[in-house]
Structure formats: structure tokens, C-alpha cells
mmCIF file with all atom_site columns, C-alpha atoms in Angstrom:
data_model
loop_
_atom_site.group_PDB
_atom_site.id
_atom_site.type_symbol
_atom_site.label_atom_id
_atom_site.label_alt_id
_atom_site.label_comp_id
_atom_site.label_asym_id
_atom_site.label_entity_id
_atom_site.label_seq_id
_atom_site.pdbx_PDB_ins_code
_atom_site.Cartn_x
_atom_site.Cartn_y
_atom_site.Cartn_z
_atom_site.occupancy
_atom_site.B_iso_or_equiv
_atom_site.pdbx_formal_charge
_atom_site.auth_seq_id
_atom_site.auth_comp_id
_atom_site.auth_asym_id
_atom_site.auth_atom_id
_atom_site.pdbx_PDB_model_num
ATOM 1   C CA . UNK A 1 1   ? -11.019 -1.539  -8.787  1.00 95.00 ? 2   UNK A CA 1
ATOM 2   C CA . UNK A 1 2   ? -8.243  -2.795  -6.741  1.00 97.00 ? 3   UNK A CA 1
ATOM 3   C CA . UNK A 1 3   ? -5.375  -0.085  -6.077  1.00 98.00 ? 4   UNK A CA 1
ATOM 4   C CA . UNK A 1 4   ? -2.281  -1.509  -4.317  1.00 98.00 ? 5   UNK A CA 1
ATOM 5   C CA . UNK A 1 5   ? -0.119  0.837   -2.111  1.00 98.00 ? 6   UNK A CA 1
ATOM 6   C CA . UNK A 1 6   ? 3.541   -0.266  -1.804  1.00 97.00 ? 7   UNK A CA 1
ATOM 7   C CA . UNK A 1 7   ? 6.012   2.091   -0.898  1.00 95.00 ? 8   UNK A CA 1
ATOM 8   C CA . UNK A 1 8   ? 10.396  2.953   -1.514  1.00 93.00 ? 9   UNK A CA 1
ATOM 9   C CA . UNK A 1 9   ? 10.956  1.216   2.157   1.00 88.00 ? 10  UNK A CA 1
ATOM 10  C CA . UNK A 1 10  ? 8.699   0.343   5.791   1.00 85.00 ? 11  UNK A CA 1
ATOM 11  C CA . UNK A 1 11  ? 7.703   3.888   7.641   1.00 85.00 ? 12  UNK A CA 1
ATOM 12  C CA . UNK A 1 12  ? 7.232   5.903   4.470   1.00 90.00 ? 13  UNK A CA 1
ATOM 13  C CA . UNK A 1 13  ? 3.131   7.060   5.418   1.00 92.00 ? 14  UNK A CA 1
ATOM 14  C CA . UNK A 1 14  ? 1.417   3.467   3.170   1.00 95.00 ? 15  UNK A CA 1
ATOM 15  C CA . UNK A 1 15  ? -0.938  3.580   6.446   1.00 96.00 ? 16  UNK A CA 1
ATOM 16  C CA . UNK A 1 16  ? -1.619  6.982   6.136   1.00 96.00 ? 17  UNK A CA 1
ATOM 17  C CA . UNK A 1 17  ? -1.812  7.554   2.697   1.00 97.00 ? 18  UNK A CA 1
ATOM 18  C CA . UNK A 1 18  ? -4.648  4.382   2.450   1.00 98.00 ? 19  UNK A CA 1
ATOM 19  C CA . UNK A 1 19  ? -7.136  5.692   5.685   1.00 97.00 ? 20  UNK A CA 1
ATOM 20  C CA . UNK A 1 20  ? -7.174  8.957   3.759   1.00 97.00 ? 21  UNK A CA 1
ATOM 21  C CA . UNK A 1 21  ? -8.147  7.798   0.127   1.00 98.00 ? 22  UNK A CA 1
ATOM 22  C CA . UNK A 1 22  ? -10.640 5.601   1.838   1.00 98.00 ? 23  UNK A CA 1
ATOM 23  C CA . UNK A 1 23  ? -12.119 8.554   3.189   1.00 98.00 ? 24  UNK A CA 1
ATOM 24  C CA . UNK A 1 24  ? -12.173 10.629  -0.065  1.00 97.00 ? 25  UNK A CA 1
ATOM 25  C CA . UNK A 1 25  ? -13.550 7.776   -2.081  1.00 97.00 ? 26  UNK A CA 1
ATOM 26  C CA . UNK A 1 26  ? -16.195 7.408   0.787   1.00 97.00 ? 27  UNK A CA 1
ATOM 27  C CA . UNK A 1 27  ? -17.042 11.018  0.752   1.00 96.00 ? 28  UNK A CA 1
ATOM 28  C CA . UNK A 1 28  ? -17.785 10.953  -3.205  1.00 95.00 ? 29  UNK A CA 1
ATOM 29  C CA . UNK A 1 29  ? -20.023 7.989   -2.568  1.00 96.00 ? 30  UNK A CA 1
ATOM 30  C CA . UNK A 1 30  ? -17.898 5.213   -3.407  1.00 97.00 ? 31  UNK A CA 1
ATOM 31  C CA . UNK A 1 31  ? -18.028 1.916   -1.136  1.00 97.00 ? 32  UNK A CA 1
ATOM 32  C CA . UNK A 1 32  ? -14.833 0.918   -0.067  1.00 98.00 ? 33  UNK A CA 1
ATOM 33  C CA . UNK A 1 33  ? -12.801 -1.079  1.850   1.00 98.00 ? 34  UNK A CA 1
ATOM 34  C CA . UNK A 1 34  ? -9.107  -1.706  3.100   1.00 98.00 ? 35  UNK A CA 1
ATOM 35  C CA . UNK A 1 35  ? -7.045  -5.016  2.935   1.00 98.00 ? 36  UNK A CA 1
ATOM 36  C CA . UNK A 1 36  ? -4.012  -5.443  4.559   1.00 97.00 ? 37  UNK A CA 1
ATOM 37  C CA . UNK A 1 37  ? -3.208  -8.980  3.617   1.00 96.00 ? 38  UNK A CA 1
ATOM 38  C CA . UNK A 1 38  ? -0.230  -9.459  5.893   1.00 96.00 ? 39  UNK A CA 1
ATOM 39  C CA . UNK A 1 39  ? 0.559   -7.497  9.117   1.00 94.00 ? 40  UNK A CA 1
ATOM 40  C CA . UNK A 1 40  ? 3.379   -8.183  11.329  1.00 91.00 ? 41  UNK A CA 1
ATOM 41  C CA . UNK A 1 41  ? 3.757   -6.773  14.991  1.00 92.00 ? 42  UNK A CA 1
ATOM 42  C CA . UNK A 1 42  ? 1.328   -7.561  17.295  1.00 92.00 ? 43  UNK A CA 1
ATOM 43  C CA . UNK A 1 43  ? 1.817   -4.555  19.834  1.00 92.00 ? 44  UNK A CA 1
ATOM 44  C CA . UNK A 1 44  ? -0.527  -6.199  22.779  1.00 89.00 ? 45  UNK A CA 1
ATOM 45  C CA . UNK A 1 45  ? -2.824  -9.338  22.903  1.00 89.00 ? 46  UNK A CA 1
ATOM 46  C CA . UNK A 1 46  ? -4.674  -9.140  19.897  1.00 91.00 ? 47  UNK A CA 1
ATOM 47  C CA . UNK A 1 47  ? -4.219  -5.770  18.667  1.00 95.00 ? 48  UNK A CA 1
ATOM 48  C CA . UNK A 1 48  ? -1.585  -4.708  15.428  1.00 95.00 ? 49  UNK A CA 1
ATOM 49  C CA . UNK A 1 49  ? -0.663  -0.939  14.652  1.00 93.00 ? 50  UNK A CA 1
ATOM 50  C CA . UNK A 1 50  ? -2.110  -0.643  11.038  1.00 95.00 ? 51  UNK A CA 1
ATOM 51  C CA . UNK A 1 51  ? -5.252  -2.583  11.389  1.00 96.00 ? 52  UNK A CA 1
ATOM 52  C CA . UNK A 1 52  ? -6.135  -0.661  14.628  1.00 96.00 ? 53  UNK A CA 1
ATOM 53  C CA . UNK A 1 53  ? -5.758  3.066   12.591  1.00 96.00 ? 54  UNK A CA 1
ATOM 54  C CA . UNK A 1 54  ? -8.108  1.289   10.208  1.00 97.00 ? 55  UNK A CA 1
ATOM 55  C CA . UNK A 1 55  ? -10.688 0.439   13.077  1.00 97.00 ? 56  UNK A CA 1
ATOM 56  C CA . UNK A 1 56  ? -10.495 3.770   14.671  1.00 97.00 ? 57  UNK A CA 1
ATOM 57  C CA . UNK A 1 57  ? -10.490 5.973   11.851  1.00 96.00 ? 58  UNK A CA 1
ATOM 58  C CA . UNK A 1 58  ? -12.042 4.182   8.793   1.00 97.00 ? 59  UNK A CA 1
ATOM 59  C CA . UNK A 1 59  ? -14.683 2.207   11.121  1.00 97.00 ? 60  UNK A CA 1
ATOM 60  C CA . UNK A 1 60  ? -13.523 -1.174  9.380   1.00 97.00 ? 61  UNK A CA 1
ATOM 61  C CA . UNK A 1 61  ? -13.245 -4.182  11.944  1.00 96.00 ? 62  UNK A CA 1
ATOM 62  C CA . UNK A 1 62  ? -10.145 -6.442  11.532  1.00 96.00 ? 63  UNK A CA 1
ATOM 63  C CA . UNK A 1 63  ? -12.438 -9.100  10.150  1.00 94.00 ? 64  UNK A CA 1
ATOM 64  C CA . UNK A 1 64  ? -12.094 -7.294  7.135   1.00 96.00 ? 65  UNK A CA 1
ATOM 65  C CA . UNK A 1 65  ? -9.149  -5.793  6.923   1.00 97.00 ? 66  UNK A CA 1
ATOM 66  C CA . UNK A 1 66  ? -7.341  -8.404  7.684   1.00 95.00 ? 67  UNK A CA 1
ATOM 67  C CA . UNK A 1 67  ? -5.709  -12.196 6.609   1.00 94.00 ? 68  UNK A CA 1
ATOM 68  C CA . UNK A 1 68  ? -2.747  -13.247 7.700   1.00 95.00 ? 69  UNK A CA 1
ATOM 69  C CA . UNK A 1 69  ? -1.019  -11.568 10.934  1.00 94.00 ? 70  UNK A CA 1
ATOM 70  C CA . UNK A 1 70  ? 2.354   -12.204 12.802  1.00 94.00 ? 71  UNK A CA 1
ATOM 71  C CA . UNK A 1 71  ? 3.183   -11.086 16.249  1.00 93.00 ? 72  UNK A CA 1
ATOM 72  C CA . UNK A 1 72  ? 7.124   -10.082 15.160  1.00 93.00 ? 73  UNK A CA 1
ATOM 73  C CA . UNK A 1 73  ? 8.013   -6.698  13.843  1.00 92.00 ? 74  UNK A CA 1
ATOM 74  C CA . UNK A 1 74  ? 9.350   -9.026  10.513  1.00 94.00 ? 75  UNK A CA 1
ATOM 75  C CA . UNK A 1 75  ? 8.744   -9.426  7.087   1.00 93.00 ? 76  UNK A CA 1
ATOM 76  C CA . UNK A 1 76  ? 6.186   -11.877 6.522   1.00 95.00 ? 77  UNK A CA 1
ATOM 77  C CA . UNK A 1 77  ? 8.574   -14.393 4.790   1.00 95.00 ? 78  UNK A CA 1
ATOM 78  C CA . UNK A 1 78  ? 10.125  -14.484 8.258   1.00 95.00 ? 79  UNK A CA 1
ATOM 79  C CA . UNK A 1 79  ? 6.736   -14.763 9.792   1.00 94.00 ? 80  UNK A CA 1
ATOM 80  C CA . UNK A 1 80  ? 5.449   -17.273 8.113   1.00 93.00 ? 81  UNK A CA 1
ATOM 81  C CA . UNK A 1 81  ? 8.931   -19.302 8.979   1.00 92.00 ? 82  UNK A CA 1
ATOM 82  C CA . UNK A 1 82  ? 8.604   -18.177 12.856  1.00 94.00 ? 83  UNK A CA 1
ATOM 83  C CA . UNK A 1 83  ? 5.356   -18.948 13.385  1.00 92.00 ? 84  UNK A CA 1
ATOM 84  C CA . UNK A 1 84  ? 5.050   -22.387 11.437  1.00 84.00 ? 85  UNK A CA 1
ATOM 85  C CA . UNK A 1 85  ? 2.383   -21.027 9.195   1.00 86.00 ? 86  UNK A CA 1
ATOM 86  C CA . UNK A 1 86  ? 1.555   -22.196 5.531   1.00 87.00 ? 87  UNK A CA 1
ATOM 87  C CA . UNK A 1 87  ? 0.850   -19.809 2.754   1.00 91.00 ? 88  UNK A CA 1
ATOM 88  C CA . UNK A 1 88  ? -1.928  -20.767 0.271   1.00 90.00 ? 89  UNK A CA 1
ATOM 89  C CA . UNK A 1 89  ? -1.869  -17.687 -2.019  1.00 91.00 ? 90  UNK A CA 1
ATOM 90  C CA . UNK A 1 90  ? -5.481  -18.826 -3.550  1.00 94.00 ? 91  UNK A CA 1
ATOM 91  C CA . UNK A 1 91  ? -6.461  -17.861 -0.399  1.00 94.00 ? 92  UNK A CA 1
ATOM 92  C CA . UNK A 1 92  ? -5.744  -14.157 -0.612  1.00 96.00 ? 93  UNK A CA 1
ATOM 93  C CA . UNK A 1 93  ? -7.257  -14.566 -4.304  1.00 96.00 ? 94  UNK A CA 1
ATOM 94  C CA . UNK A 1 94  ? -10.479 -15.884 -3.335  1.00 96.00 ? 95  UNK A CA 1
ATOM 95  C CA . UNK A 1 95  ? -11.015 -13.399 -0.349  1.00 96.00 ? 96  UNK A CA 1
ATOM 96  C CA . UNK A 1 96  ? -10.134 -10.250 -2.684  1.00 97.00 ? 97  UNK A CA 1
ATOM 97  C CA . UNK A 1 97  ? -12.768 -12.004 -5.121  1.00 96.00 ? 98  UNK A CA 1
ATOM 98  C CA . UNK A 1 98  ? -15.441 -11.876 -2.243  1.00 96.00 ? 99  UNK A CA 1
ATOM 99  C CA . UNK A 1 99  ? -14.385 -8.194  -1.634  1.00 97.00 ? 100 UNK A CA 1
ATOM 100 C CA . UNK A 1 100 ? -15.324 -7.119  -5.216  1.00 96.00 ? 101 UNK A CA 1
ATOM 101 C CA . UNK A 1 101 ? -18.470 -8.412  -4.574  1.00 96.00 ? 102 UNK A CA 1
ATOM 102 C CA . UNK A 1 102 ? -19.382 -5.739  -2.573  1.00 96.00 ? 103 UNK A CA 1
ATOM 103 C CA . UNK A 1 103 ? -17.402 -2.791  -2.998  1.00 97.00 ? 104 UNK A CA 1
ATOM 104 C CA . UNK A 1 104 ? -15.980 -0.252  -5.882  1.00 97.00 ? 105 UNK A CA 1
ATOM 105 C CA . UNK A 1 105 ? -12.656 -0.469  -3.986  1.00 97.00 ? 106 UNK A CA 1
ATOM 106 C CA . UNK A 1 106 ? -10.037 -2.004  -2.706  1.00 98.00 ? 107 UNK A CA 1
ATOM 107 C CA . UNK A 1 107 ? -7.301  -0.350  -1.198  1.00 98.00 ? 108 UNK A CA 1
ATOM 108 C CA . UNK A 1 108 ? -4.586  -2.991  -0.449  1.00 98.00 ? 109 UNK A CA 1
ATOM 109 C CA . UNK A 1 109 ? -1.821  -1.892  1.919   1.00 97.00 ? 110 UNK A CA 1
ATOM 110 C CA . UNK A 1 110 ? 1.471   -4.238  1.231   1.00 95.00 ? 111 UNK A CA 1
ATOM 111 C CA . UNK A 1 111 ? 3.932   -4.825  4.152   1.00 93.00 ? 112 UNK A CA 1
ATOM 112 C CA . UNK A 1 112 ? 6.844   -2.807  3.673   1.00 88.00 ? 113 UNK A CA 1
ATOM 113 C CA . UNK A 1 113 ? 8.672   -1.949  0.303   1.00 91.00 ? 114 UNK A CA 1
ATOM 114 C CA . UNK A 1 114 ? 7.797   -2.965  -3.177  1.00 91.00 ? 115 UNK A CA 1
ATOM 115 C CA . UNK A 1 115 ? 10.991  -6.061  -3.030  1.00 93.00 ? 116 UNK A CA 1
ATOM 116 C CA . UNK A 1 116 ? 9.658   -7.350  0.629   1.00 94.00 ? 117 UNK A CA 1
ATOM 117 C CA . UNK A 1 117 ? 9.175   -11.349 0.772   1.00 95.00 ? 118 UNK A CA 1
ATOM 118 C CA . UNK A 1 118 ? 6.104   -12.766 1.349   1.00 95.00 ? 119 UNK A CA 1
ATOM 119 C CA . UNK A 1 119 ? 6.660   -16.288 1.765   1.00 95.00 ? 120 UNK A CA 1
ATOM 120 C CA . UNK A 1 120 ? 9.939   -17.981 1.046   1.00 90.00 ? 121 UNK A CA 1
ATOM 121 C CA . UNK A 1 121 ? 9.812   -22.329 0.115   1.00 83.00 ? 122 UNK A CA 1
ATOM 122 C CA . UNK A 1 122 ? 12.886  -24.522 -0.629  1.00 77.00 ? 123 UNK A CA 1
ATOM 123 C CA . UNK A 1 123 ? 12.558  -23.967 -3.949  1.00 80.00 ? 124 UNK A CA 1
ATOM 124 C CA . UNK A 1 124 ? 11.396  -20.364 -4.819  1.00 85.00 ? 125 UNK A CA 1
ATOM 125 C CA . UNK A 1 125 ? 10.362  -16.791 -3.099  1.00 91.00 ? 126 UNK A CA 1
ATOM 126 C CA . UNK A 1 126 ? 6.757   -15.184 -3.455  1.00 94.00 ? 127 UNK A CA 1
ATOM 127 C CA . UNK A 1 127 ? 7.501   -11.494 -3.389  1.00 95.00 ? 128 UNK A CA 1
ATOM 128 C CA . UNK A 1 128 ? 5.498   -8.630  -2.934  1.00 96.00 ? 129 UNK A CA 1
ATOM 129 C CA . UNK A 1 129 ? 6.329   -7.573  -6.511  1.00 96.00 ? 130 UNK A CA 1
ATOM 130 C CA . UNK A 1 130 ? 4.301   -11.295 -7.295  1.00 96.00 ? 131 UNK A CA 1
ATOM 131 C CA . UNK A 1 131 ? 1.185   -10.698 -5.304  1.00 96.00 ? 132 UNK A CA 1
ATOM 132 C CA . UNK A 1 132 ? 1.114   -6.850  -6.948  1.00 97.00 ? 133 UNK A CA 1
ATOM 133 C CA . UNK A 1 133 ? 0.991   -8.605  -10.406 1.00 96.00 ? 134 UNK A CA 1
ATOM 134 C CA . UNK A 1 134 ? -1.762  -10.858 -9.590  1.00 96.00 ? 135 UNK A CA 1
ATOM 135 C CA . UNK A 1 135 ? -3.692  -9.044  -8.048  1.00 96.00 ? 136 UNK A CA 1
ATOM 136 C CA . UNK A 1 136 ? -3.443  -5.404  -8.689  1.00 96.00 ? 137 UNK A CA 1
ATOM 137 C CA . UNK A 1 137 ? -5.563  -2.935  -11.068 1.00 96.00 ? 138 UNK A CA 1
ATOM 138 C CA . UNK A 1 138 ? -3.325  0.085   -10.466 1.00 97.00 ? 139 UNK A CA 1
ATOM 139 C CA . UNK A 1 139 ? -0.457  0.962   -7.957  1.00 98.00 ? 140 UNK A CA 1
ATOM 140 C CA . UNK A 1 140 ? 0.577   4.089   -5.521  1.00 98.00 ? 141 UNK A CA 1
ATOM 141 C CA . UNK A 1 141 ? 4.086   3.876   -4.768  1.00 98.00 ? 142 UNK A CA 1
ATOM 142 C CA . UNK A 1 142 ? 4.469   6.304   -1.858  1.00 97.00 ? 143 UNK A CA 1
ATOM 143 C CA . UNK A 1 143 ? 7.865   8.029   -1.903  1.00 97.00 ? 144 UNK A CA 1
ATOM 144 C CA . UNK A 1 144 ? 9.767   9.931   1.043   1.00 95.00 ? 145 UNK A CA 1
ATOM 145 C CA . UNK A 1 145 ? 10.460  13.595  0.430   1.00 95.00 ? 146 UNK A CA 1
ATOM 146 C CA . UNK A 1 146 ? 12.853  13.628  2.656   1.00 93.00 ? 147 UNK A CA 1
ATOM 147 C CA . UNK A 1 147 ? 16.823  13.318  1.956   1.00 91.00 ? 148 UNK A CA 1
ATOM 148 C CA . UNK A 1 148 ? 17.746  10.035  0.403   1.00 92.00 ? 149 UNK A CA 1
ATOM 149 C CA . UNK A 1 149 ? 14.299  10.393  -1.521  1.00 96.00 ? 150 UNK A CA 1
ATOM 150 C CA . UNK A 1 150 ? 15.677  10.185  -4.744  1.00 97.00 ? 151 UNK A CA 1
ATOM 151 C CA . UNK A 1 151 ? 18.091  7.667   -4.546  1.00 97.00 ? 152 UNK A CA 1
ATOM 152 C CA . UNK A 1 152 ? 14.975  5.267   -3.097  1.00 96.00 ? 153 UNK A CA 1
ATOM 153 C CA . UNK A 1 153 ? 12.662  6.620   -5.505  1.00 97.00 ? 154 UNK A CA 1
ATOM 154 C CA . UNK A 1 154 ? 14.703  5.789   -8.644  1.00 97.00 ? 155 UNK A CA 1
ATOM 155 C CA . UNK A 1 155 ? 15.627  2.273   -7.274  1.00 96.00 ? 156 UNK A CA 1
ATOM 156 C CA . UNK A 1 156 ? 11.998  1.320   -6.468  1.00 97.00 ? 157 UNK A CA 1
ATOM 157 C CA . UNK A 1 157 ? 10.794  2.416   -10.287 1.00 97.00 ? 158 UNK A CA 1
ATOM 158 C CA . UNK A 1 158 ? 13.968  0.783   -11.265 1.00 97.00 ? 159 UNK A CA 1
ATOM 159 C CA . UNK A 1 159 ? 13.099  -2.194  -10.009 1.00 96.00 ? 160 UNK A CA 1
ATOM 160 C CA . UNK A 1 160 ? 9.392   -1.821  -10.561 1.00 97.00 ? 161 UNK A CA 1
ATOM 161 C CA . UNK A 1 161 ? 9.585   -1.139  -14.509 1.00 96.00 ? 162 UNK A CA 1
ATOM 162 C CA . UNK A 1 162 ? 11.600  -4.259  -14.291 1.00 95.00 ? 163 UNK A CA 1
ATOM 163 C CA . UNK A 1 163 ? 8.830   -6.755  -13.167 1.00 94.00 ? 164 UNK A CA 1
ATOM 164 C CA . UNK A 1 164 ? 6.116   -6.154  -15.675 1.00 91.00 ? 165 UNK A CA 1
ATOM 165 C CA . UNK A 1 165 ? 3.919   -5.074  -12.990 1.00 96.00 ? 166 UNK A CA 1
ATOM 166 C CA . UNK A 1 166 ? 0.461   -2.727  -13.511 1.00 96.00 ? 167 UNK A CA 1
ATOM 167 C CA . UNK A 1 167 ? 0.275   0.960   -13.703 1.00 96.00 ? 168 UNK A CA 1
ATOM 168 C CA . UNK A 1 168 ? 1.880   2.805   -10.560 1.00 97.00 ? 169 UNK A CA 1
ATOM 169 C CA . UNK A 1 169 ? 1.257   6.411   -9.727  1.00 97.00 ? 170 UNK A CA 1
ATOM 170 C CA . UNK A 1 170 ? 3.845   7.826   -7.641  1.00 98.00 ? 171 UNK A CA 1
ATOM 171 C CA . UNK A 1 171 ? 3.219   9.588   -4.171  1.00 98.00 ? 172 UNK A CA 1
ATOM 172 C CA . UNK A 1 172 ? 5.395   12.034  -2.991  1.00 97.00 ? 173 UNK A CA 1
ATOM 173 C CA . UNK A 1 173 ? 3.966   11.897  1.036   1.00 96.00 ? 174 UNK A CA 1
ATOM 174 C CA . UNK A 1 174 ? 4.832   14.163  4.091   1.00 95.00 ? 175 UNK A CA 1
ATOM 175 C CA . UNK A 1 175 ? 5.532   16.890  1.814   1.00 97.00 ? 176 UNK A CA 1
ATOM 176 C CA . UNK A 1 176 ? 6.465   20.428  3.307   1.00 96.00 ? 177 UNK A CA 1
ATOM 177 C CA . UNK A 1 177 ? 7.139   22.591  0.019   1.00 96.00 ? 178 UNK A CA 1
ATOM 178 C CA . UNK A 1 178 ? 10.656  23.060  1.272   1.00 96.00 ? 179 UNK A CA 1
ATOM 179 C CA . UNK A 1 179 ? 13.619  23.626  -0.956  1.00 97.00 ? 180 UNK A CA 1
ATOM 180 C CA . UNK A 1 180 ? 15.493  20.119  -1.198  1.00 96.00 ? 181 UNK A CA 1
ATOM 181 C CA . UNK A 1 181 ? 11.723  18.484  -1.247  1.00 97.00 ? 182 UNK A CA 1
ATOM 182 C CA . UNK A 1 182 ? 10.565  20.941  -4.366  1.00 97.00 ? 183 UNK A CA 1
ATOM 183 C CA . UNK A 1 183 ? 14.215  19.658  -5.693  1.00 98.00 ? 184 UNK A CA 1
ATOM 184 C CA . UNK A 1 184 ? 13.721  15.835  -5.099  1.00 98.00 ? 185 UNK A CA 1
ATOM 185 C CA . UNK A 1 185 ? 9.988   16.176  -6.267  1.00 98.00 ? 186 UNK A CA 1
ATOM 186 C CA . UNK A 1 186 ? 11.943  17.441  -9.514  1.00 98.00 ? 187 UNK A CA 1
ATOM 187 C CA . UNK A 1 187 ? 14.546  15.383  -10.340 1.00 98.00 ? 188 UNK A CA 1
ATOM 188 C CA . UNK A 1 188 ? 12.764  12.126  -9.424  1.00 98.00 ? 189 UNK A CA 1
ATOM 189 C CA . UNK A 1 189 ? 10.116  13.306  -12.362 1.00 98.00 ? 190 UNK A CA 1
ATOM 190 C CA . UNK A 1 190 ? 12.786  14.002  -14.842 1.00 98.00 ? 191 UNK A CA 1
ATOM 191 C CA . UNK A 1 191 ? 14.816  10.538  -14.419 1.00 98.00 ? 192 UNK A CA 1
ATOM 192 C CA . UNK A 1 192 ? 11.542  8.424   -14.006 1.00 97.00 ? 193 UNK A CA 1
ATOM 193 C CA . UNK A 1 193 ? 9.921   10.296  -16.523 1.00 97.00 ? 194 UNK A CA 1
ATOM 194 C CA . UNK A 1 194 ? 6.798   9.996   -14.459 1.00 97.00 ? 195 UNK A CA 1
ATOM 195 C CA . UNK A 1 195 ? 4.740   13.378  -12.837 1.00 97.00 ? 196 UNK A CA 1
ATOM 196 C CA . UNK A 1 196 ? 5.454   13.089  -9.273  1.00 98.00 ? 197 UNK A CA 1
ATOM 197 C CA . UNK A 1 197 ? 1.923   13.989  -7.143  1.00 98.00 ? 198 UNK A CA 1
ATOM 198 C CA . UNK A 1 198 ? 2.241   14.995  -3.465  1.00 97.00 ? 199 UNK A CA 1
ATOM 199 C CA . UNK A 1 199 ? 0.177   14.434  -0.330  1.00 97.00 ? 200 UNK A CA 1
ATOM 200 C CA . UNK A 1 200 ? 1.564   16.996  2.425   1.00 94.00 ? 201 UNK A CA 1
ATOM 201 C CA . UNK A 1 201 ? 2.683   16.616  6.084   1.00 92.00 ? 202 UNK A CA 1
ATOM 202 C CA . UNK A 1 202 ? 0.038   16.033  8.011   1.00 91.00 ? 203 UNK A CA 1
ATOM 203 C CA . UNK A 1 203 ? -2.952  16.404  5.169   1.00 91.00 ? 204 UNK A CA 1
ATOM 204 C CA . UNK A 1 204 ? -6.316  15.179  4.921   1.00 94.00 ? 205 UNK A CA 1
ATOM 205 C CA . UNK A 1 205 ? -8.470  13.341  2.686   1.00 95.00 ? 206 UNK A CA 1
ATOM 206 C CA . UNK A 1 206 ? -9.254  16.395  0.596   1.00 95.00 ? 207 UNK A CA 1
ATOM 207 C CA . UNK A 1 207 ? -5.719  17.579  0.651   1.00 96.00 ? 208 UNK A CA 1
ATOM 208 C CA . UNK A 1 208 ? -4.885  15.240  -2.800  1.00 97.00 ? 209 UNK A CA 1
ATOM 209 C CA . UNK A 1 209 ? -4.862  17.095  -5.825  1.00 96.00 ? 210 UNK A CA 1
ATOM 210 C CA . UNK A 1 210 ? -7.992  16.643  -8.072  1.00 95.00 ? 211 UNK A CA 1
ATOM 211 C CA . UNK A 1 211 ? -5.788  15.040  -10.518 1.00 96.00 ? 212 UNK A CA 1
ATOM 212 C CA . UNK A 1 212 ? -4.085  12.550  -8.575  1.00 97.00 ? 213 UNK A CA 1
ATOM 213 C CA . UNK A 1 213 ? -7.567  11.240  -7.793  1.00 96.00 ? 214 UNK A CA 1
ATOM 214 C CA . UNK A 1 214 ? -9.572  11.439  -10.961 1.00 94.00 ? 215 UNK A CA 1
ATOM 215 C CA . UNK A 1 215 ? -6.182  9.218   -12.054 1.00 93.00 ? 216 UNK A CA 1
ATOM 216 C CA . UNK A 1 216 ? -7.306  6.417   -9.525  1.00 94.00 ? 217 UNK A CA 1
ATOM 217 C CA . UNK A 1 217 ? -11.100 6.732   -10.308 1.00 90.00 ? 218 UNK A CA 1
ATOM 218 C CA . UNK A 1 218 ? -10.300 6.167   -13.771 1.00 82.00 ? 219 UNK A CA 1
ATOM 219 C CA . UNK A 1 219 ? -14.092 5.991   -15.867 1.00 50.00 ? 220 UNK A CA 1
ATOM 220 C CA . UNK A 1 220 ? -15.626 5.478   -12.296 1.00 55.00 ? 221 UNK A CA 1
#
């Protein structure tokens, strides 16, 4: 199964949220593995933020997790233009075809928000929202809790529900329980009309709700 985690904007836990369901998919004996297909900002020779916590934590070398990186902090439209790089998207689709080979999941980490450019020609744009549809089983759009959380949350389904896309299950992450986050968790349910899960502030892999997981194993 292939599970794609976008997210309402960059910096809203996508990193976090993916090392912990690969370890709670590990620890009930499933084999998976993490794919970030694009990730910008190389922060010293050789070594990128989000493919490093995936090294360290989930034991999984970049020579998997990995396809395309960038050096600049940029969205990878941008990269691709900076760095003179061509996109072949059959190239992502053969390498998650290779992946299925060998594992019950993929977790695929997108760069940035749910509308983010992935590579940009004269004549059209390949967005994230694209690579989502064709490759994607199901989708975890991770949500702030935060202030501003609804407004970003009601934009991204907006726009999601829009672009005849898979499944999504949304992920309500760094949640503390407090007032205005019980609140947003709330209202963003009742004008999505979608139950709105949590994963708390600093949580582990067993912290997810039983539901929110059987959900993602589906008949696994």
C-alpha cells in the first residue's frame, strides 16, 4: 500500500508524523519503507534534514529514501530550474514499482503543502496534487493545531476535494488538548465533514489512536 503524507503548509510535523508510522507498522510486523521523492536543502556536503531523521531513527540509508535532491531551501519546481535538472516522472513510477516489490508499505513524504510545484515546463506545471493522483493508495494530510489551523485546514480539503485525488485522512499533529486546539479540532470536522484524528506534541509511535491506524492498514 502506498500512503502519501502531504500537509496544510512546509513545517507542519510530515517528517515526524512518517518516522513514527514507520515504526508502528514495523512493530506489528509489517515491512516498510520511506520515500521522499524530492528533498530540497542540503544543510552540509552531502547530508539533507529529512533524509538524515530517516537514517538515524528509521535505520533506512538515503539510497532508499531518496530520488531527486536540491541543495536550496526551495520548492522543487525551483530546484529543478536552479540546478539545470530534468524531470522524467516515469522515473519516480518505476522506482515506487521496485519498492512494492519488497515491502507492504510505502510511506511517501511530499515536499511541502498539498499545491507545492514539482516541476514547472513552458507549457504546463506538475504539481504535487499530480504526483498524489498517480501514485497514491491513500493520503494523511497533517494539519497544524495551532492558531490559523482552521483557516489552512479548510483551504487544503478545499482544494484537495477539488482535484479528484485518493482517500485522505486528516492529521491533527502537535496536539496539546488545549482549549482553542479541542476548538479547531472541532470546527475543522464539522465544515469538512471529515473526523479529525490527532497525534500529540511530542508522541510516539504508539501514541496514534487504534483507529487512525486500523484506517491505514485497511484489510492488511
Amino acid at each position: 500500500m502506498k500512503i502519501f503524507v502531504t500537509s496544510t503548509n512546509t513545517d507542519i510535523g510530515k517528517t515526524y508524523v512518517t518516522k513514527n508510522l514507520f515504526k508502528i507498522f514495523e512493530s506489528r510486523g509489517y515491512k516498510t519503507c520511506i520515500f521522499k521523492p524530492f528533498q530540497t536543502e542540503e544543510i552540509r556536503n552531502g547530508v539533507y534534514p529529512d533524509l538524515e531523521v530517516y537514517k538515524k531513527e528509521c535505520y533506512l540509508d538515503y539510497n532508499l529514501t531518496s530520488l531527486f535532491k536540491f541543495k536550496e531551501p526551495v520548492s522543487p519546481h525551483l530546484g529543478f530550474k536552479m540546478e539545470c535538472k530534468n524531470f522524467d516522472r516515469q522515473k519516480v513510477f518505476d522506482y515506487i514499482y521496485e519498492l512494492e516489490k519488497d515491502f507492504d508499505f510505502i510511506l511517501i513524504e511530499g515536499a511541502g503543502g498539498l499545491a507545492v510545484p514539482i516541476y514547472e515546463s513552458d507549457y504546463k506545471s506538475y504539481m504535487t496534487a499530480d504526483l498524489i493522483r498517480d501514485i497514491s493508495d491513500i493520503v494523511i494530510s497533517v494539519l497544524p493545531s495551532k492558531i490559523g489551523a482552521i483557516s489552512d485546514s479548510i483551504v487544503h480539503q478545499f482544494y484537495f476535494e477539488g482535484m479528484n485525488l485518493p482517500p485522505n485522512v486528516l492529521l491533527m499533529n502537535q496536539y496539546t488538548d488545549s482549549y482553542i486546539e479541542r476548538d479547531n479540532k472541532k470546527t475543522i470536522s464539522k465544515l469538512t465533514n471529515k473526523k479529525v484524528y490527532i497525534f500529540k506534541e511530542n508522541g510516539n509511535y504508539y501514541d496514534f489512536s487504534d483507529e487512525f491506524i486500523t484506517l491505514l492498514l485497511g484489510g492488511k
